[in-house]
Coordinates of C-alpha atoms in Angstrom, one line a residue:
Chain A
M620 CA -8.8 75.4 -165.2
E621 CA -8.7 74.6 -161.4
T622 CA -8.0 78.3 -160.6
D623 CA -10.9 79.3 -162.8
V624 CA -13.2 77.1 -160.8
L625 CA -11.8 78.6 -157.5
V626 CA -12.3 82.1 -158.8
G627 CA -15.8 81.2 -159.9
L628 CA -16.6 79.6 -156.5
G629 CA -15.4 82.8 -154.7
R630 CA -17.8 84.9 -156.9
L631 CA -20.5 82.4 -156.2
A632 CA -20.0 82.8 -152.4
A633 CA -20.7 86.5 -152.6
R634 CA -23.7 85.9 -154.9
L635 CA -25.3 83.3 -152.7
R636 CA -24.5 84.8 -149.2
G637 CA -23.7 88.4 -149.7
P638 CA -20.5 90.5 -150.2
H639 CA -18.9 89.5 -146.9
A640 CA -19.2 85.8 -147.5
C641 CA -16.0 83.9 -148.3
L642 CA -15.0 80.7 -149.8
V643 CA -13.2 78.8 -147.0
D644 CA -12.5 75.3 -148.3
A645 CA -12.7 74.0 -151.8
R646 CA -11.4 70.7 -153.1
R647 CA -12.1 68.6 -156.1
L648 CA -13.5 65.2 -155.3
S649 CA -12.5 62.3 -157.5
G650 CA -15.3 61.5 -159.9
G651 CA -16.4 61.0 -163.4
A652 CA -14.4 61.9 -166.5
S653 CA -16.7 64.6 -168.0
L654 CA -18.4 65.8 -164.8
E655 CA -16.4 67.4 -162.0
T656 CA -17.5 67.4 -158.4
W657 CA -16.2 70.0 -155.9
A658 CA -16.8 70.1 -152.2
F659 CA -16.7 73.7 -150.8
D660 CA -17.8 75.7 -147.8
I661 CA -19.1 79.3 -147.7
D662 CA -18.5 81.2 -144.5
A663 CA -20.9 84.1 -143.9
A664 CA -20.9 84.8 -140.2
G665 CA -22.3 81.7 -138.4
E666 CA -22.4 78.1 -139.5
P667 CA -20.7 77.7 -142.8
D668 CA -22.8 76.4 -145.7
R669 CA -21.5 73.0 -146.8
L670 CA -22.0 72.6 -150.5
I671 CA -21.3 70.6 -153.6
L672 CA -20.7 71.9 -157.1
R673 CA -21.3 69.7 -160.0
R674 CA -19.9 71.0 -163.3
R675 CA -19.3 69.7 -166.8
A676 CA -15.6 70.0 -167.6
F677 CA -15.7 68.4 -171.0
P678 CA -18.5 68.3 -173.6
K679 CA -20.9 65.5 -173.0
V680 CA -20.0 62.3 -174.8
D681 CA -22.2 59.5 -173.7
P682 CA -20.6 56.1 -174.1
T683 CA -23.9 54.3 -174.7
G684 CA -25.6 56.7 -177.1
F685 CA -28.2 57.5 -174.5
Q686 CA -29.8 60.9 -174.5
S687 CA -28.8 61.8 -171.0
V688 CA -30.0 65.0 -169.3
N689 CA -27.8 68.0 -168.8
L690 CA -27.1 69.6 -165.4
A691 CA -30.1 72.0 -165.8
G692 CA -32.2 68.9 -166.3
E693 CA -30.6 67.2 -163.3
A694 CA -31.5 70.3 -161.2
A695 CA -35.1 70.0 -162.3
L696 CA -35.0 66.3 -161.5
L697 CA -33.6 67.0 -158.0
R698 CA -36.5 69.4 -157.4
A699 CA -39.1 66.9 -158.7
A700 CA -37.7 64.1 -156.6
A701 CA -37.6 66.2 -153.5
A702 CA -41.2 67.3 -154.0
A703 CA -42.1 63.6 -154.3
G704 CA -40.4 62.8 -151.0
A705 CA -37.3 61.1 -152.3
P706 CA -34.1 62.0 -150.5
V707 CA -31.8 64.0 -152.7
P708 CA -29.3 66.7 -152.1
P709 CA -31.3 70.0 -151.9
L710 CA -30.7 72.2 -154.9
I711 CA -29.3 75.5 -153.9
H712 CA -28.4 77.2 -157.2
L713 CA -28.4 76.5 -160.9
C714 CA -25.4 78.3 -162.4
D715 CA -25.9 80.8 -165.2
E716 CA -23.5 82.7 -167.4
A717 CA -22.8 85.3 -164.7
D718 CA -21.2 82.6 -162.5
G719 CA -18.5 81.8 -165.1
L720 CA -18.6 78.1 -164.2
G721 CA -20.1 76.8 -167.3
E722 CA -22.8 74.1 -167.1
A723 CA -23.1 73.6 -163.3
H724 CA -25.3 73.4 -160.2
V725 CA -24.9 73.7 -156.5
T726 CA -26.5 71.5 -153.9
S727 CA -26.1 71.0 -150.1
R728 CA -23.5 68.5 -149.1
I729 CA -25.0 65.4 -147.5
D730 CA -22.8 63.4 -145.1
G731 CA -22.4 59.7 -145.5
E732 CA -20.7 56.9 -147.5
T733 CA -21.0 56.3 -151.2
L734 CA -18.5 53.5 -151.7
G735 CA -20.4 50.4 -152.3
R736 CA -17.9 48.0 -150.8
R737 CA -17.8 49.9 -147.5
I738 CA -21.6 50.1 -147.4
V739 CA -21.7 46.3 -147.8
T740 CA -18.9 45.3 -145.4
D741 CA -18.1 48.1 -142.9
P742 CA -19.4 47.4 -139.4
A743 CA -20.4 51.1 -139.1
Y744 CA -23.4 50.4 -141.4
E745 CA -24.4 47.2 -139.7
S746 CA -27.4 48.7 -137.9
V747 CA -28.9 50.4 -141.0
R748 CA -28.0 47.7 -143.5
P749 CA -31.0 45.5 -142.9
G750 CA -33.3 48.3 -143.7
L751 CA -31.6 49.6 -146.9
A752 CA -33.4 47.4 -149.5
R753 CA -36.8 48.4 -148.1
Q754 CA -35.8 52.1 -148.1
C755 CA -34.6 51.8 -151.7
G756 CA -37.9 50.3 -152.7
E757 CA -39.9 53.0 -151.0
I758 CA -37.7 55.8 -152.6
M759 CA -38.1 54.2 -156.1
A760 CA -41.9 54.2 -155.7
R761 CA -41.8 57.9 -154.8
I762 CA -39.6 58.7 -157.9
H763 CA -41.9 56.6 -160.2
G764 CA -44.9 58.4 -158.8
A765 CA -43.4 61.9 -159.4
P766 CA -44.7 64.0 -162.3
P767 CA -41.7 64.0 -164.8
P768 CA -40.3 67.6 -165.1
P769 CA -41.2 69.0 -168.5
G770 CA -38.9 70.4 -171.1
I771 CA -35.7 68.6 -170.1
G772 CA -35.7 66.2 -173.0
L773 CA -36.3 62.9 -171.1
A774 CA -35.8 59.9 -173.4
V775 CA -38.6 57.3 -173.5
E776 CA -37.3 53.8 -173.4
D777 CA -38.9 50.4 -172.8
A778 CA -37.2 47.0 -173.1
P779 CA -37.2 46.7 -176.9
V780 CA -35.8 50.3 -177.3
V781 CA -33.0 49.5 -174.8
L782 CA -32.2 46.2 -176.6
D783 CA -32.1 48.0 -179.9
R784 CA -29.7 50.7 -178.6
Y785 CA -27.4 48.3 -176.9
E786 CA -27.4 45.8 -179.7
R787 CA -26.4 48.5 -182.2
L788 CA -23.5 49.5 -179.9
Y789 CA -22.5 45.8 -179.5
R790 CA -22.5 45.2 -183.3
A791 CA -20.5 48.3 -183.9
I792 CA -17.7 47.2 -181.6
G793 CA -17.3 43.9 -183.4
P794 CA -16.4 40.8 -181.4
E795 CA -19.4 38.4 -181.2
R796 CA -19.9 36.5 -178.0
P797 CA -22.2 33.5 -177.7
I798 CA -23.7 34.4 -174.3
L799 CA -24.4 38.0 -175.4
E800 CA -26.0 36.7 -178.6
L801 CA -28.2 34.4 -176.5
A802 CA -29.1 37.2 -174.1
F803 CA -30.1 39.7 -176.8
R804 CA -32.3 37.1 -178.5
H805 CA -33.8 35.7 -175.3
L806 CA -34.5 39.1 -173.8
R807 CA -36.1 40.3 -177.0
V808 CA -38.4 37.3 -177.3
N809 CA -39.3 37.5 -173.6
A810 CA -39.8 41.2 -173.4
P811 CA -42.4 42.0 -170.7
D812 CA -45.8 43.5 -171.6
P813 CA -45.5 47.2 -172.0
V814 CA -46.6 49.4 -169.1
A815 CA -47.3 53.2 -169.0
P816 CA -43.9 54.8 -168.7
V817 CA -43.0 56.5 -165.5
L818 CA -40.0 58.6 -164.3
V819 CA -37.2 56.2 -163.7
H820 CA -33.8 57.2 -162.2
G821 CA -31.9 55.0 -164.6
D822 CA -28.7 54.5 -162.5
F823 CA -30.2 53.6 -159.1
R824 CA -27.5 51.3 -157.6
N825 CA -25.2 50.8 -154.6
G826 CA -22.6 53.4 -155.5
N827 CA -25.0 56.2 -156.4
L828 CA -26.5 56.3 -152.9
I829 CA -25.3 58.3 -149.8
I830 CA -25.7 56.0 -146.8
D831 CA -25.8 57.6 -143.4
P832 CA -24.9 55.2 -140.5
G833 CA -27.8 56.6 -138.5
V834 CA -30.6 56.9 -141.0
G835 CA -29.7 54.7 -143.9
V836 CA -30.3 56.1 -147.4
A837 CA -29.7 59.8 -147.1
A838 CA -29.6 60.8 -150.8
V839 CA -29.9 59.4 -154.3
L840 CA -27.3 60.9 -156.6
D841 CA -26.5 61.0 -160.3
W842 CA -29.7 61.7 -162.2
E843 CA -28.2 62.0 -165.6
M844 CA -29.6 58.7 -166.8
A845 CA -33.2 59.5 -165.8
H846 CA -35.8 58.8 -168.4
L847 CA -39.3 57.6 -168.9
G848 CA -39.6 53.8 -168.8
D849 CA -40.6 50.6 -167.1
P850 CA -40.5 51.0 -163.3
A851 CA -39.1 47.5 -163.0
E852 CA -35.9 48.8 -164.7
D853 CA -34.8 50.6 -161.5
L854 CA -35.7 47.6 -159.3
G855 CA -33.7 45.2 -161.6
W856 CA -30.7 47.5 -162.0
I857 CA -30.0 47.7 -158.2
C858 CA -30.0 43.9 -158.2
V859 CA -27.3 43.4 -160.9
N860 CA -24.6 41.2 -159.3
S861 CA -21.8 43.5 -160.5
W862 CA -22.7 45.9 -157.7
R863 CA -23.3 43.5 -154.9
F864 CA -19.6 43.9 -153.9
G865 CA -18.9 40.3 -153.1
R866 CA -22.3 39.5 -151.5
P867 CA -24.2 37.6 -154.3
D868 CA -26.4 36.2 -151.5
R869 CA -27.9 39.6 -151.0
P870 CA -29.4 40.5 -154.3
V871 CA -30.3 44.1 -153.6
G872 CA -27.1 46.1 -153.8
G873 CA -25.2 43.5 -151.7
F874 CA -27.3 44.5 -148.6
G875 CA -30.8 43.2 -149.0
D876 CA -33.3 40.8 -150.5
Y877 CA -35.9 41.0 -153.3
A878 CA -38.8 40.7 -150.9
E879 CA -37.6 43.7 -148.8
L880 CA -37.2 45.8 -152.0
M881 CA -40.7 44.9 -153.2
A882 CA -42.2 45.4 -149.7
G883 CA -40.7 48.9 -149.6
Y884 CA -41.9 49.6 -153.1
E885 CA -45.5 48.8 -152.2
Q886 CA -45.2 50.7 -148.9
G887 CA -44.1 53.7 -150.9
G888 CA -47.3 53.5 -153.0
G889 CA -45.9 51.5 -156.0
P890 CA -47.9 48.7 -157.6
A891 CA -47.0 45.0 -157.0
I892 CA -44.3 44.1 -159.6
P893 CA -43.7 40.4 -160.2
L894 CA -40.3 39.1 -159.3
G895 CA -39.9 37.7 -162.8
R896 CA -40.1 41.2 -164.3
V897 CA -37.5 42.5 -161.9
R898 CA -35.2 39.6 -162.7
Y899 CA -35.8 40.3 -166.4
W900 CA -34.5 43.8 -165.9
Q901 CA -31.7 42.5 -163.8
A902 CA -30.6 40.4 -166.8
M903 CA -31.0 43.4 -169.0
G904 CA -28.7 45.2 -166.6
S905 CA -26.0 42.6 -166.8
L906 CA -26.3 42.7 -170.6
M907 CA -26.1 46.5 -170.6
W908 CA -23.1 46.3 -168.3
A909 CA -21.4 43.8 -170.7
V910 CA -21.8 46.2 -173.6
I911 CA -20.6 49.2 -171.4
C912 CA -17.5 47.2 -170.6
M913 CA -16.8 46.5 -174.3
R914 CA -17.3 50.2 -175.0
M915 CA -14.8 51.1 -172.3
Y916 CA -12.3 48.8 -174.0
D917 CA -13.2 50.3 -177.3
S918 CA -12.6 53.8 -176.1
W919 CA -9.0 52.8 -175.3
A920 CA -8.5 50.7 -178.5
S921 CA -9.7 53.6 -180.7
G922 CA -7.2 55.9 -179.0
L923 CA -9.9 58.1 -177.4
T924 CA -8.5 57.5 -173.8
N925 CA -5.2 56.0 -172.7
S926 CA -5.8 54.9 -169.1
V927 CA -4.9 51.3 -168.2
E928 CA -8.2 51.1 -166.5
R929 CA -10.2 51.1 -169.7
P930 CA -8.9 48.0 -171.4
M931 CA -9.0 46.1 -168.0
I932 CA -12.7 47.0 -167.7
G933 CA -13.1 45.2 -171.0
R934 CA -12.3 41.9 -169.2
R935 CA -15.3 42.4 -166.9
V936 CA -17.5 41.2 -169.7
S937 CA -16.9 37.7 -168.4
E938 CA -18.5 38.7 -165.0
A939 CA -21.6 39.9 -166.9
E940 CA -21.6 36.7 -168.9
I941 CA -21.6 34.3 -165.9
D942 CA -24.3 36.4 -164.2
L943 CA -26.5 36.1 -167.4
I944 CA -26.0 32.3 -167.6
N945 CA -26.9 32.0 -163.9
L946 CA -30.1 33.9 -164.6
F947 CA -31.0 31.7 -167.6
E948 CA -30.2 28.5 -165.7
A949 CA -32.5 29.8 -162.9
G950 CA -35.3 29.8 -165.5
L951 CA -35.4 33.5 -166.6
Chain B
M563 CA 12.4 30.0 -176.7
I564 CA 14.0 31.1 -173.5
T565 CA 12.3 29.3 -170.6
H566 CA 14.3 30.8 -167.8
P567 CA 12.5 33.1 -167.2
T568 CA 9.1 32.1 -168.8
A569 CA 6.8 34.9 -169.9
E570 CA 4.6 34.0 -166.9
Q571 CA 7.5 34.6 -164.5
L572 CA 8.2 37.9 -166.1
A573 CA 4.6 38.9 -165.6
R574 CA 4.9 37.9 -161.9
A575 CA 8.1 39.9 -161.5
V576 CA 6.5 43.1 -163.0
G577 CA 3.4 42.6 -160.7
A578 CA 5.6 42.3 -157.6
W579 CA 7.5 45.5 -158.5
I580 CA 4.2 47.4 -159.0
D581 CA 3.0 46.2 -155.6
E582 CA 6.3 47.4 -154.1
I583 CA 6.1 51.0 -155.3
R584 CA 2.3 51.4 -154.8
P585 CA 2.5 52.8 -151.3
Q586 CA 4.6 55.7 -152.5
L587 CA 2.1 56.8 -155.1
D588 CA -0.7 59.4 -154.9
E589 CA -4.3 58.2 -154.7
R590 CA -5.0 58.3 -158.4
N591 CA -1.8 56.6 -159.4
A592 CA -2.0 54.0 -156.6
F593 CA -5.4 53.1 -158.0
L594 CA -4.0 52.8 -161.6
A595 CA -1.1 50.8 -160.3
R596 CA -3.5 48.3 -158.7
V597 CA -5.2 48.0 -162.0
A598 CA -1.9 47.5 -163.7
A599 CA -0.9 44.8 -161.2
N600 CA -4.2 43.1 -161.8
A601 CA -3.5 43.3 -165.5
V602 CA -0.1 41.6 -165.3
A603 CA -1.6 38.9 -163.0
L604 CA -4.3 38.3 -165.6
I605 CA -1.6 38.1 -168.4
G606 CA 0.1 35.4 -166.2
R607 CA -3.1 33.4 -165.9
E608 CA -3.8 33.7 -169.6
L609 CA -0.4 32.5 -170.5
A610 CA -0.8 29.5 -168.2
Q611 CA -4.4 28.6 -169.0
G612 CA -5.4 30.4 -172.2
A613 CA -4.7 27.7 -174.8
E614 CA -6.2 25.0 -172.6
I615 CA -9.5 26.9 -172.0
E616 CA -9.8 27.8 -175.7
A617 CA -9.4 24.2 -176.7
A618 CA -11.9 23.1 -174.1
A619 CA -14.4 25.7 -175.4
A620 CA -13.8 24.5 -179.0
D621 CA -14.6 20.9 -177.9
R622 CA -17.8 21.9 -176.2
F623 CA -18.9 24.1 -179.1
A624 CA -18.1 21.2 -181.6
K625 CA -20.3 18.8 -179.6
L626 CA -23.2 21.3 -179.7
L627 CA -22.8 22.1 -183.4
G628 CA -22.1 18.6 -184.7
F629 CA -18.9 19.5 -186.5
T630 CA -15.3 20.1 -185.6
G631 CA -13.1 23.1 -186.4
G632 CA -11.0 25.9 -184.9
Y633 CA -12.3 28.0 -182.0
E634 CA -13.0 31.1 -184.1
E635 CA -15.0 29.2 -186.7
L636 CA -17.0 27.3 -184.1
S637 CA -17.7 30.4 -182.0
A638 CA -18.9 32.3 -185.1
E639 CA -21.3 29.5 -186.1
L640 CA -22.6 29.2 -182.6
C641 CA -23.2 33.0 -182.4
A642 CA -25.0 32.9 -185.8
R643 CA -27.3 30.1 -184.6
L644 CA -28.0 31.9 -181.3
R645 CA -28.7 35.2 -183.1
A646 CA -31.1 33.5 -185.5
G647 CA -32.9 31.7 -182.6
V648 CA -32.0 28.3 -184.0
Y649 CA -30.4 27.6 -180.6
G650 CA -31.7 29.0 -177.4
V651 CA -31.9 28.4 -173.6
Q652 CA -33.9 25.2 -174.3
T653 CA -31.3 23.6 -176.6
P654 CA -30.0 20.5 -174.7
G655 CA -26.5 21.1 -173.3
L656 CA -26.3 24.7 -174.4
L657 CA -26.4 26.4 -171.0
A658 CA -24.0 23.9 -169.5
A659 CA -21.5 24.4 -172.3
L660 CA -21.7 28.2 -172.2
K661 CA -21.4 28.1 -168.4
A662 CA -18.3 25.9 -168.3
S663 CA -16.6 28.2 -170.8
A664 CA -17.7 31.3 -169.0
L665 CA -16.3 30.0 -165.7
D666 CA -13.0 29.2 -167.4
Q667 CA -12.8 32.7 -168.8
L668 CA -13.7 34.2 -165.4
A669 CA -10.9 32.2 -163.8
I670 CA -8.5 34.1 -166.0
D671 CA -10.2 37.5 -165.8
Q672 CA -11.4 37.8 -162.2
P673 CA -10.8 34.6 -160.2
N674 CA -12.2 36.3 -157.1
Y675 CA -15.5 37.4 -158.6
K676 CA -18.4 36.1 -156.6
H677 CA -21.3 35.3 -158.9
E678 CA -24.8 34.4 -157.9
A679 CA -24.6 30.6 -158.2
L680 CA -21.6 30.4 -155.7

């Protein structure tokens, strides 16, 4: 399989930059289970092109029953986001049959850090860290204002639809947990008034951002979960405590405050969104994370995967539970 | 029962061995070894505290529900009342009881997790 990809990348070098172009450096980056990410360079007399290949290695099995977009859809989203002024890796090429790489696309390679803990703690990011929450808000506003790309099968989900989907998953796994029962009921009864759905990223969090020590947010990655929904979903998701990396005092990704996120959002042209609505979606995020953790365990228990990592993630349900209780105690 | 070693001590010994070999492993296996070491540490904590925290949770749930019973039975009844909306965030003592039990569970699963109220 790896040699096939290398052969395919060699062919791609010629296709993109002419017959004398050659593939100089190709390595697989660690990443998701079903999606492979490869970093590679094409040398064609002059500065080499520094590129990223994303390709589906295994058929798509979404652990949460969500209708995620495929890589052609992601390519359309990258174009739409770029046109709206959101920083994304520029799309270079959407692969077709002639490339022999399966479902795949190529983007430019953006320098910077994606590991959340480093972004939160490494002194190299000290100077950009105070501006990150504002930048994230501004970028979200641009995404939410973008015309959704047609024909890529974007799901439409508001809070009740998300609750239905996750509750079905939770009931199917089996074990009942008091805090999750409370959360499903409480979030259902207190669902916010519906708003006109906008294009939301769906997985906008510290971990899916490339942070550059000079400019801050250099790119937003992983558009597979994009859908049409409540704009507060993106604002709440980046505030989920599970991705604050040991800095619960900085609610936005472990690097910023709610007020900075909202100020950036309005600066980017977004409407004012009440903090309560963001905190509602933050709680929804913790509930979703709890169910995802249970599903990870379940994929191991049912024999689908055998990594020791999966059952251990099942014990992260308790982090989501304490975060939910804290939100309810704070009056959500 | 053999108490020399205890199950807890065996878990500790396995964890120490995993830590010893970790530096020799490739990136992926070093990561999985860290997960495995965390898992045996968790097993050790559960062996030490598991029965006690379950009994404490049963006590709290019994007070909320107004009857006594085993943990499974009490938890199932509490879940049923929460799902039906008979109990909710406004129920006196509910959040405090759930929080105490969640903190106990977290102390076994991830003692270093920093949650918002810290």
